Tab-separated table of C-alpha atoms in Angstrom:
chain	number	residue	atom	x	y	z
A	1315	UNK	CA	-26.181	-13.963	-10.160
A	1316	UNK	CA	-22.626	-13.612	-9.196
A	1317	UNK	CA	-20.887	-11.626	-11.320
A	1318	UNK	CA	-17.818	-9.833	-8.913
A	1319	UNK	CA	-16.282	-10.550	-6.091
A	1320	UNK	CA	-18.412	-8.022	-4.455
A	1321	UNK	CA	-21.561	-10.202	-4.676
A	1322	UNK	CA	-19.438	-13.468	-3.543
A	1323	UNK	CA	-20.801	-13.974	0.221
A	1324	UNK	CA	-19.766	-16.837	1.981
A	1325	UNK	CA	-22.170	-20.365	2.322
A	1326	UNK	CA	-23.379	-19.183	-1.175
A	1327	UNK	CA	-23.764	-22.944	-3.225
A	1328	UNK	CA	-22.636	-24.200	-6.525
A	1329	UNK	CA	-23.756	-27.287	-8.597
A	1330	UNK	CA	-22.467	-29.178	-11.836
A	1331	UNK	CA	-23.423	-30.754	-14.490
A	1332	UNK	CA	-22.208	-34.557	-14.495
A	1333	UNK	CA	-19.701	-36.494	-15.865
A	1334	UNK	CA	-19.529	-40.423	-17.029
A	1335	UNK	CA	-16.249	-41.699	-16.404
A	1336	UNK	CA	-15.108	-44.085	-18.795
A	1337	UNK	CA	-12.728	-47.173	-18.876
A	1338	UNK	CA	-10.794	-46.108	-21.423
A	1339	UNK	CA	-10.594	-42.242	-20.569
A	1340	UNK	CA	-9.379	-43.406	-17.200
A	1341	UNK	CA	-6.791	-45.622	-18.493
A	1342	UNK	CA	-5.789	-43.044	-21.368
A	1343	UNK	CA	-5.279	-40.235	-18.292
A	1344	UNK	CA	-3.242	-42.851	-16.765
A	1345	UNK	CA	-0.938	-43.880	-19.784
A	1346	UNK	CA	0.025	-40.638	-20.032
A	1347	UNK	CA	0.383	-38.787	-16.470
A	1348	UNK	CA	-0.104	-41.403	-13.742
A	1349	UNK	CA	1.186	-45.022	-15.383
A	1350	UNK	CA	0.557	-47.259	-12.123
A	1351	UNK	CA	-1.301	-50.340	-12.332
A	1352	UNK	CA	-4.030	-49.382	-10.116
A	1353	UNK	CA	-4.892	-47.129	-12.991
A	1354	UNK	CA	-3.994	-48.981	-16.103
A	1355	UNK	CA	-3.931	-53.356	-15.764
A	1356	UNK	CA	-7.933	-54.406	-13.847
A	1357	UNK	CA	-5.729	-57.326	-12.763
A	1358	UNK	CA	-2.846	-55.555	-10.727
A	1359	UNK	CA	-5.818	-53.298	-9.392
A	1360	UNK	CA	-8.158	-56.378	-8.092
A	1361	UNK	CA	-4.651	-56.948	-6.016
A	1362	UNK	CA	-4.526	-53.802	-4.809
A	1363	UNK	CA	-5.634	-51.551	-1.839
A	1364	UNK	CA	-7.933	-50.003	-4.305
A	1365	UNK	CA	-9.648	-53.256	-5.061
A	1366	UNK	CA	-10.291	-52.812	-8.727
A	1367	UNK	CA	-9.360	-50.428	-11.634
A	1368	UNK	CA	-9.675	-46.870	-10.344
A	1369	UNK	CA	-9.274	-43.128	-12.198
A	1370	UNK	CA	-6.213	-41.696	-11.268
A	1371	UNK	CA	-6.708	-39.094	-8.200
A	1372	UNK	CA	-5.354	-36.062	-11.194
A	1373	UNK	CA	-7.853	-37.347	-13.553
A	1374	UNK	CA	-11.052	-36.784	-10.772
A	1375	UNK	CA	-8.911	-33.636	-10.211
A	1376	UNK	CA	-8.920	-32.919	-13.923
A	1377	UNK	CA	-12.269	-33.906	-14.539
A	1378	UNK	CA	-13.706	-31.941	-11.513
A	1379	UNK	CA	-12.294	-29.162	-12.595
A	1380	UNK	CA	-13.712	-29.175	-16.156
A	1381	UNK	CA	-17.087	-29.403	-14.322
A	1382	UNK	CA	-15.992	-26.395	-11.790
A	1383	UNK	CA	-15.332	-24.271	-15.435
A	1384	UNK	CA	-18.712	-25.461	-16.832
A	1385	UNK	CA	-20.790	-24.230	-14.025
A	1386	UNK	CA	-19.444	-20.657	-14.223
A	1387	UNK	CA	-19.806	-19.959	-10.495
A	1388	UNK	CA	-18.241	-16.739	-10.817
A	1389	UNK	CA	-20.178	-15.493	-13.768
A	1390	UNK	CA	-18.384	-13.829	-16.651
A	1391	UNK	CA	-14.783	-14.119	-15.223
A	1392	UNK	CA	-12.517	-16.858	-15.642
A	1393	UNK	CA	-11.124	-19.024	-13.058
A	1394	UNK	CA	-8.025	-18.674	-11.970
A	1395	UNK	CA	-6.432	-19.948	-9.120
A	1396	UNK	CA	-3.120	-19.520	-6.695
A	1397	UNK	CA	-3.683	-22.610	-5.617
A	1398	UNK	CA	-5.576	-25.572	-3.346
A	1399	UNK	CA	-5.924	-26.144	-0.093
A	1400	UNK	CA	-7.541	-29.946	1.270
A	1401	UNK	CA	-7.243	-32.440	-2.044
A	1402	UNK	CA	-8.892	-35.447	-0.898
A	1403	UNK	CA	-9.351	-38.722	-2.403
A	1404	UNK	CA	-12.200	-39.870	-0.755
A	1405	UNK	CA	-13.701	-43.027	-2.269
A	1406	UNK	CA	-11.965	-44.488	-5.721
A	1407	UNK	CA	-13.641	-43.495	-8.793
A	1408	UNK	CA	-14.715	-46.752	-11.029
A	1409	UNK	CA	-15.286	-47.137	-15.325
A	1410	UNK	CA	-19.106	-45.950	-15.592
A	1411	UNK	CA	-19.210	-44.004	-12.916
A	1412	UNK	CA	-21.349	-40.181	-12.518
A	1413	UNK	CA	-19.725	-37.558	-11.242
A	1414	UNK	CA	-21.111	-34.412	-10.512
A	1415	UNK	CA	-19.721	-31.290	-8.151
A	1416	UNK	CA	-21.415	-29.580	-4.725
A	1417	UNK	CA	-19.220	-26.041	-3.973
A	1418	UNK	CA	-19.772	-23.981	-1.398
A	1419	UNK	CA	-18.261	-20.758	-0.608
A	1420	UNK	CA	-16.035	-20.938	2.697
A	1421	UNK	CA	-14.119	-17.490	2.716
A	1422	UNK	CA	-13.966	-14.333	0.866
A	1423	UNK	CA	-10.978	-11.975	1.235
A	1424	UNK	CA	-10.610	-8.744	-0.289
A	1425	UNK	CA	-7.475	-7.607	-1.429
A	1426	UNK	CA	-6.264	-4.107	0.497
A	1427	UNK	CA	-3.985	-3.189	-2.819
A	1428	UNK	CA	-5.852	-4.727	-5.650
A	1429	UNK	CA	-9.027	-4.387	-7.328
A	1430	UNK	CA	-10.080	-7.812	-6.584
A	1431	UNK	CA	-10.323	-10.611	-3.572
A	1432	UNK	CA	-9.703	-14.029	-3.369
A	1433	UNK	CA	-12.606	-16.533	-2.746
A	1434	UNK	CA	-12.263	-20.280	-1.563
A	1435	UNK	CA	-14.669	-22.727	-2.632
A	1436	UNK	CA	-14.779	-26.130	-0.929
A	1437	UNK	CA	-16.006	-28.479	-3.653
A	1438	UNK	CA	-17.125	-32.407	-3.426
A	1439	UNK	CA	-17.852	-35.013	-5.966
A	1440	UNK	CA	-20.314	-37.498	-5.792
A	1441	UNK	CA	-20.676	-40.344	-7.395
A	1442	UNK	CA	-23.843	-41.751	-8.653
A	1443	UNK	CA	-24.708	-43.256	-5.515
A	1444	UNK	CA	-24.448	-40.063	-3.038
A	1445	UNK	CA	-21.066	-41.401	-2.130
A	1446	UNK	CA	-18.219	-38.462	-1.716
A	1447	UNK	CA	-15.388	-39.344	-3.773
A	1448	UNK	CA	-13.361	-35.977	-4.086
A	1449	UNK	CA	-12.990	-32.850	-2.627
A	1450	UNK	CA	-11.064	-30.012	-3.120
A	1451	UNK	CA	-10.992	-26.034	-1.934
A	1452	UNK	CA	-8.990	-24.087	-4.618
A	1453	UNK	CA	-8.436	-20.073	-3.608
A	1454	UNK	CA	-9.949	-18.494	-6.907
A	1455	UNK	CA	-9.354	-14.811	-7.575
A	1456	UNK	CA	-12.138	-12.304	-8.301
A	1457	UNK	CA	-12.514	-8.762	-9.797
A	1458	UNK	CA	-14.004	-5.888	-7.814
A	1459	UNK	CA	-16.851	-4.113	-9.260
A	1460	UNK	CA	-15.473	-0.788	-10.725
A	1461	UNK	CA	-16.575	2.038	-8.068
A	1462	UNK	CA	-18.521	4.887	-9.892
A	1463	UNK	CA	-16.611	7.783	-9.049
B	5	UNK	CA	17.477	-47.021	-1.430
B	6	UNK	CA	14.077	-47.072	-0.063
B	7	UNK	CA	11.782	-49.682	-0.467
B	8	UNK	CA	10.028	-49.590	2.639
B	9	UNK	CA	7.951	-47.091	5.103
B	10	UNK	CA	10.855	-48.341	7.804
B	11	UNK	CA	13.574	-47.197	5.259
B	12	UNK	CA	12.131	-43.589	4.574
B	13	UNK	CA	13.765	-40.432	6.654
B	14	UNK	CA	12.805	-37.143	7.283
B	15	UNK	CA	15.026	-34.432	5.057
B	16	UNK	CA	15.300	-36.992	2.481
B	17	UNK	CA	15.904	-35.634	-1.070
B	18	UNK	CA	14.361	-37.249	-4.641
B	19	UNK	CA	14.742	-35.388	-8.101
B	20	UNK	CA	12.912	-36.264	-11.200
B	21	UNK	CA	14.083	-35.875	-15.322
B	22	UNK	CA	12.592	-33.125	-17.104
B	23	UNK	CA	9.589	-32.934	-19.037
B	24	UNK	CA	9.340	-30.729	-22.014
B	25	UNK	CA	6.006	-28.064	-22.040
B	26	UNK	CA	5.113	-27.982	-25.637
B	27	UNK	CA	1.883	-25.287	-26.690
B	28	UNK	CA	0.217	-28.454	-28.647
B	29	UNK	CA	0.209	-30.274	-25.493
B	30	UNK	CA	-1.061	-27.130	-23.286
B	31	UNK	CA	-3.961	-26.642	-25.799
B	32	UNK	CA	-5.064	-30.224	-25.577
B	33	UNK	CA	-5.166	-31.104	-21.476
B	34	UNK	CA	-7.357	-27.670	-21.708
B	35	UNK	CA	-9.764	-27.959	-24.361
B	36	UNK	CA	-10.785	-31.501	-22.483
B	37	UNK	CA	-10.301	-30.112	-18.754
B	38	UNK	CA	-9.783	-26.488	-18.291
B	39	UNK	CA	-10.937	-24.866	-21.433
B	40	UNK	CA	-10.057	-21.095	-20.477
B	41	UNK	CA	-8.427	-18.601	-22.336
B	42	UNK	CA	-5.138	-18.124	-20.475
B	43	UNK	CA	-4.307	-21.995	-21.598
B	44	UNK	CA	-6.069	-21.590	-25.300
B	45	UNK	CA	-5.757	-18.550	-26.983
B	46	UNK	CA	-2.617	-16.931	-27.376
B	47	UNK	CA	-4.659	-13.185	-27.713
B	48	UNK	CA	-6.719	-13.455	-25.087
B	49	UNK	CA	-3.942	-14.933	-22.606
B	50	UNK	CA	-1.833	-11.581	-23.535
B	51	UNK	CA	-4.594	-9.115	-22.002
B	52	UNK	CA	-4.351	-11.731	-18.990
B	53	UNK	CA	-3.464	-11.196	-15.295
B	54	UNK	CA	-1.028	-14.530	-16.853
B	55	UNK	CA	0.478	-12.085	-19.926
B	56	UNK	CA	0.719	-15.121	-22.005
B	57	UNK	CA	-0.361	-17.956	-22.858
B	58	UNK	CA	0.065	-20.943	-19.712
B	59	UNK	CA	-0.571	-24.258	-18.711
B	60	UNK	CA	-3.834	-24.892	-16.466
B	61	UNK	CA	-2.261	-25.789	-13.228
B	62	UNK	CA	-4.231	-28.819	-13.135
B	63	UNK	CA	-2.047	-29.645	-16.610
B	64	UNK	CA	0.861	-28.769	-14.494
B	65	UNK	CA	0.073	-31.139	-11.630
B	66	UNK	CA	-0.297	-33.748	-13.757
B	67	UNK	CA	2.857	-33.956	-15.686
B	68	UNK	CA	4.662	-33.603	-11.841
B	69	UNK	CA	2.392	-36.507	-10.769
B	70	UNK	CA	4.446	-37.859	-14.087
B	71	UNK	CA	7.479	-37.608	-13.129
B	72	UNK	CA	7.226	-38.088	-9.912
B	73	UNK	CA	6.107	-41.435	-10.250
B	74	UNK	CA	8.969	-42.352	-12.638
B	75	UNK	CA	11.338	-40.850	-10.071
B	76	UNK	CA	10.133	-44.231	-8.215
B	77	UNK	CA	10.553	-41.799	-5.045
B	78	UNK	CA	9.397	-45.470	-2.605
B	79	UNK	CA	11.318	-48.196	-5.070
B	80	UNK	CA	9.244	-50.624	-5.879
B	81	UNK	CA	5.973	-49.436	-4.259
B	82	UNK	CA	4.096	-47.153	-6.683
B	83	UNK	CA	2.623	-44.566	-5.727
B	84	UNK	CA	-0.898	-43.820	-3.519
B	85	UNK	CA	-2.012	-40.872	-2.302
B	86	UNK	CA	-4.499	-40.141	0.385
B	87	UNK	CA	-5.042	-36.265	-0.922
B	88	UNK	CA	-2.541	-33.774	-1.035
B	89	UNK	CA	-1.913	-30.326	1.322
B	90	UNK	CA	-0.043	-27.004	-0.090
B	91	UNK	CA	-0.676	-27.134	-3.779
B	92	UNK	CA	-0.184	-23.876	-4.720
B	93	UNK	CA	0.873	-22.242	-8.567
B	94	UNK	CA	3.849	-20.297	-7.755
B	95	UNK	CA	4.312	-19.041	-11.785
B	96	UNK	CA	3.248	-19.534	-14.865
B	97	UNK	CA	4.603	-22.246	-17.184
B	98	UNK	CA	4.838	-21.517	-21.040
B	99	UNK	CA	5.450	-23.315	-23.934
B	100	UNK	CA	9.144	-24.860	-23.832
B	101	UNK	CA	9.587	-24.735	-21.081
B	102	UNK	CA	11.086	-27.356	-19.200
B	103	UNK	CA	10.266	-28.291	-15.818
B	104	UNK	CA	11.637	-30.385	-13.350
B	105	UNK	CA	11.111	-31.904	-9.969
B	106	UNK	CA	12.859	-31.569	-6.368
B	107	UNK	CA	11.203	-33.368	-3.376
B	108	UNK	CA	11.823	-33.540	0.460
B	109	UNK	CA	10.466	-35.607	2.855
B	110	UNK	CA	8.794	-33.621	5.616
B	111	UNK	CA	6.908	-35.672	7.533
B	112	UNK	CA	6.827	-39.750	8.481
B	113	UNK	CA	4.159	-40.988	10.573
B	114	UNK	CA	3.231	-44.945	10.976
B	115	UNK	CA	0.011	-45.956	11.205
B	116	UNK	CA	-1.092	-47.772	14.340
B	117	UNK	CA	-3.681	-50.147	13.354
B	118	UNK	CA	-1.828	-51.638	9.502
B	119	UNK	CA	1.463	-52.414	8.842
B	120	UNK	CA	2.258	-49.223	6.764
B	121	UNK	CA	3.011	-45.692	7.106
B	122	UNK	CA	2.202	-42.352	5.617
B	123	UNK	CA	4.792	-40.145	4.071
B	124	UNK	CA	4.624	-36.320	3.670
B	125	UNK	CA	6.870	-35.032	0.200
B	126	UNK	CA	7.576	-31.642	-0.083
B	127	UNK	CA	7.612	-31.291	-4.294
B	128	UNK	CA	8.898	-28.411	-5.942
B	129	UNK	CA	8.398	-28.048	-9.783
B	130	UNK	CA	10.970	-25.614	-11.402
B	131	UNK	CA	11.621	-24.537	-14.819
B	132	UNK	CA	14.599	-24.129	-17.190
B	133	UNK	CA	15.586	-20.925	-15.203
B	134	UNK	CA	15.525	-22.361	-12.166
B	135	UNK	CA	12.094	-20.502	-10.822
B	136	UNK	CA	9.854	-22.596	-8.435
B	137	UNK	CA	6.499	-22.500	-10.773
B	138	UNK	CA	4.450	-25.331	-8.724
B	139	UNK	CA	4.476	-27.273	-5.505
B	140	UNK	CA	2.558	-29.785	-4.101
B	141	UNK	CA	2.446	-32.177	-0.901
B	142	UNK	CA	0.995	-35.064	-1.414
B	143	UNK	CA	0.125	-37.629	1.254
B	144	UNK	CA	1.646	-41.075	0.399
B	145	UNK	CA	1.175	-44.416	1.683
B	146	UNK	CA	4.044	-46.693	1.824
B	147	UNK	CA	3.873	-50.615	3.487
B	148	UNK	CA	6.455	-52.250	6.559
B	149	UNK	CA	8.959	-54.323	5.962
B	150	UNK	CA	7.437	-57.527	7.383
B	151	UNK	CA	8.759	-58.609	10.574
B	152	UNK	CA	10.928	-61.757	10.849
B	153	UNK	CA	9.150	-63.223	13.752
């Protein structure tokens, strides 16, 4: 199990639980951070490049997350992030679809002043189909073990 | 005022209206999507690398997608993203605060094969103090003026 960023290695794999997205969680997201009518109105979004009602790309973000938190890939610690590199939206996300997250370790860093190192995950969601719909590759940080002195 | 790809210019400038961080709302976006204890538990965000309590980023990115969309940044085209590059967390943002937007664009490139473009913006979040806490650059698509033929 991974517990510091000593044991992180790099090609080291991550999976999630899943998650049903719903009509009226995507249209709640969307009333609230992202009011577009590809989002919010199945009519406008038929119309529309997307071709039908779609979660915002924020709420997959959101939601992808939550499953990223739930799968604890760095054991104990938190996750905490400076930021992300290579946010995709692949494919849209539709009402009643699955979601569920691959990750894979990319790059591990150490930090030469700090007890700690920074770790970059690239993470996909698929849908219920196999299809990618997301991806993502947040830089995470991660304590060092203590050293016994 | 832009309303079309043809009509957007590199070094172009946008800014948004605030948006008000309040701890109820900081508590809710993470008990549904990033249930951690820097963004739920005033205690254990003091002992924090954050010192404080703080908005998940992803909470963050979300109320910028906000008001960047009611900045109407393309006129009447909302707003559609293919991903976005650079998002990075540049400091935390607390309850109260108040955050606002400055964008840029950086890069214009029309697409070959359909009458549209993409467009590159630059955003910068900042708070009441004037401190860059979050930017993003997301990777818009924006239709041609139809040609008169």
């Amino acid at each position: 199990m991974i517990e510091w960023f000593d044991d992180v290695r790099v090609g080291m794999r991550f999976t999630t639980a899943e998650k049903l997205v719903t009509r009226e969680d995507i249209k709640r997201f969307a009333t609230e951070f992202d009011p577009q009518p590809y989002h919010l109105d199945e009519a406008a979004a038929e119309q529309s490049m997307l071709k039908g009602l779609a979660a915002s790309g924020w709420h997959t973000a959101a939601m992808s997350m939550r499953l990223a938190v739930d799968a604890h890939p760095f054991g104990p610690h938190p996750l905490l992030g400076l930021g992300v590199d290579e946010l995709r939206c692949l494919a849209p996300v539709r009402p009643g679809d699955l979601i569920r997250l691959e990750g894979e370790v990319t790059e591990v860093t150490p930090s030469k002043t700090r007890p700690q190192g920074t770790v970059k995950v690239k993470w996909t969601a698929y849908n219920q189909d196999g299809m990618a719909v997301y991806t993502f590759t947040p830089i995470g940080i991660v304590p060092r073990r203590a050293k016994v002195v």
